[in-house]
XYZ file of C-alpha atoms in Angstrom:
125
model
C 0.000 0.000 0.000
C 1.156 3.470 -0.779
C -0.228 6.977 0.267
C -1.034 9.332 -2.303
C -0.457 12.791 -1.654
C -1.056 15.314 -3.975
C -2.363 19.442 -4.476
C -6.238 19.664 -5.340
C -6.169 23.310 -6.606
C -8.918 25.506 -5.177
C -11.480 25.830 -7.968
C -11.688 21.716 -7.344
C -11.706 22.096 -3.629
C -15.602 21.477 -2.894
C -16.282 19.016 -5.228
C -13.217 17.093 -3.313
C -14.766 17.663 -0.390
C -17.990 16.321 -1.490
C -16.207 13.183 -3.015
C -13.958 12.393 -0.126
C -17.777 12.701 2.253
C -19.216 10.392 -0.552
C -15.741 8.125 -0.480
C -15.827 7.858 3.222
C -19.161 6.332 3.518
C -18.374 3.879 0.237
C -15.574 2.651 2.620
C -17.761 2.548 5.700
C -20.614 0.890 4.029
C -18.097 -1.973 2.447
C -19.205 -0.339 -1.323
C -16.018 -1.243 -3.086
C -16.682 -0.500 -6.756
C -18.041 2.795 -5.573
C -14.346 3.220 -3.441
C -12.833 2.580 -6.776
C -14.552 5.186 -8.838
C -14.537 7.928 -6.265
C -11.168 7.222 -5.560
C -10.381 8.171 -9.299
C -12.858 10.958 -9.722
C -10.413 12.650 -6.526
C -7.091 11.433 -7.962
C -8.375 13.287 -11.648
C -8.409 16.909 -9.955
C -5.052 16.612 -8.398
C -2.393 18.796 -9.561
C 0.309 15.750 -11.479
C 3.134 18.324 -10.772
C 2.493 18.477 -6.984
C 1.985 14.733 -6.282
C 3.937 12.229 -4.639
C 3.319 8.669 -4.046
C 4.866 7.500 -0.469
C 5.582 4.388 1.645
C 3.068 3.873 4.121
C 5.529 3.872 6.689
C 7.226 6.802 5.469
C 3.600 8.622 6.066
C 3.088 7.118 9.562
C 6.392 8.702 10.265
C 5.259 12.287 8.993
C 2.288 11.803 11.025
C 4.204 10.916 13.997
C 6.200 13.583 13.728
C 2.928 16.287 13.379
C 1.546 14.219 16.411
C 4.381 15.190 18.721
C 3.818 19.142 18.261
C -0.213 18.580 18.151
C -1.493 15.552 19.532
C -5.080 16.527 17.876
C -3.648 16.136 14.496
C -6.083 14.384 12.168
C -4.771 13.723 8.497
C -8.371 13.191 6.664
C -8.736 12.484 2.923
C -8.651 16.723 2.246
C -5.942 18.496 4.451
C -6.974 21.703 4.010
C -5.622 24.973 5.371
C -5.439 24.474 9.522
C -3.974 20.638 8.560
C -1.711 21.864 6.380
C -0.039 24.732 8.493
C 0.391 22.084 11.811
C 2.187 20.248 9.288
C 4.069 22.833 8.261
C 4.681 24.153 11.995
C 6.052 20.787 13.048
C 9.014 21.051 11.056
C 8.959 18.056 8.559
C 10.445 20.655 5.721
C 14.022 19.413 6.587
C 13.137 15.397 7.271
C 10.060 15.406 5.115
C 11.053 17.863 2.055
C 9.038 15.829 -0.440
C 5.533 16.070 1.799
C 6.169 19.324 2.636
C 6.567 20.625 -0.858
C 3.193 19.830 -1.743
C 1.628 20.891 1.271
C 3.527 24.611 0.852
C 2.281 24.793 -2.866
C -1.324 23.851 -1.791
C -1.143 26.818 1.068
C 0.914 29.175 -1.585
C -2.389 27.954 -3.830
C -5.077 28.299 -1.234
C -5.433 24.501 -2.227
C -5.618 21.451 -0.599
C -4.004 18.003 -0.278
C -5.242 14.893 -1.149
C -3.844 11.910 1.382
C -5.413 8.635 -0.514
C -4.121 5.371 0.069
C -3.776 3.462 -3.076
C -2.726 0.319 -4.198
C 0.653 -0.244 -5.439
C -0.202 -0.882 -9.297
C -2.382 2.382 -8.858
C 0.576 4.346 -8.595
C 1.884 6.138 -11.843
C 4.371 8.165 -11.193
């Protein structure tokens, strides 16, 4: 399993929102076709240039590292402004330069950030 994380630029941002609401009860409810297409309908307004694919561990460790400095920290499917500035304030720019690239574009963008996990054959970049 990898983690997805990629800019939605802001003229995309509700209809993410709506998606990742319509995504989490598709997972909740067991739905997996419906998973599968709303997991593409997100991935289709991200931004290619700001997107990275990660190691879940790799991820658990950014999150670990937000979770020392704010141990309230909740990484949802949308990260939008308030997520993205405790990531930013808990200093994973120097360990974490790849995350933290696309989470400075998306504030720089008055964006958001996608956090999906995918499968590995999903990936494609």
């Amino acid at each position: 399993m990898k983690i997805k994380i990629a800019l939605i630029p802001s003229e995309h941002t509700s209809q993410a929102r709506d998606l990742s609401s319509k995504l989490q009860n598709a997972m909740e409810a067991g739905e997996m076709s419906a998973v599968d297409q709303l997991t593409e309908e997100l991935i289709s307004l991200t931004d290619s240039k700001h997107s990275r694919s990660l190691l879940e561990e790799y991820w658990h460790q950014v999150i670990e590292k937000v979770r020392s400095s704010d141990d309230d920290f909740k990484s949802d499917y949308i990260m939008a402004k308030p997520q993205l500035e405790t990531i930013i304030s808990a200093g994973v720019a120097e360990s974490f330069a790849d995350v933290s690239s696309v989470v400075e574009q998306a504030l720089k963008s008055n964006g958001v950030v996608l956090q999906l996990p995918v499968e590995e054959e999903d990936v494609d970049d």
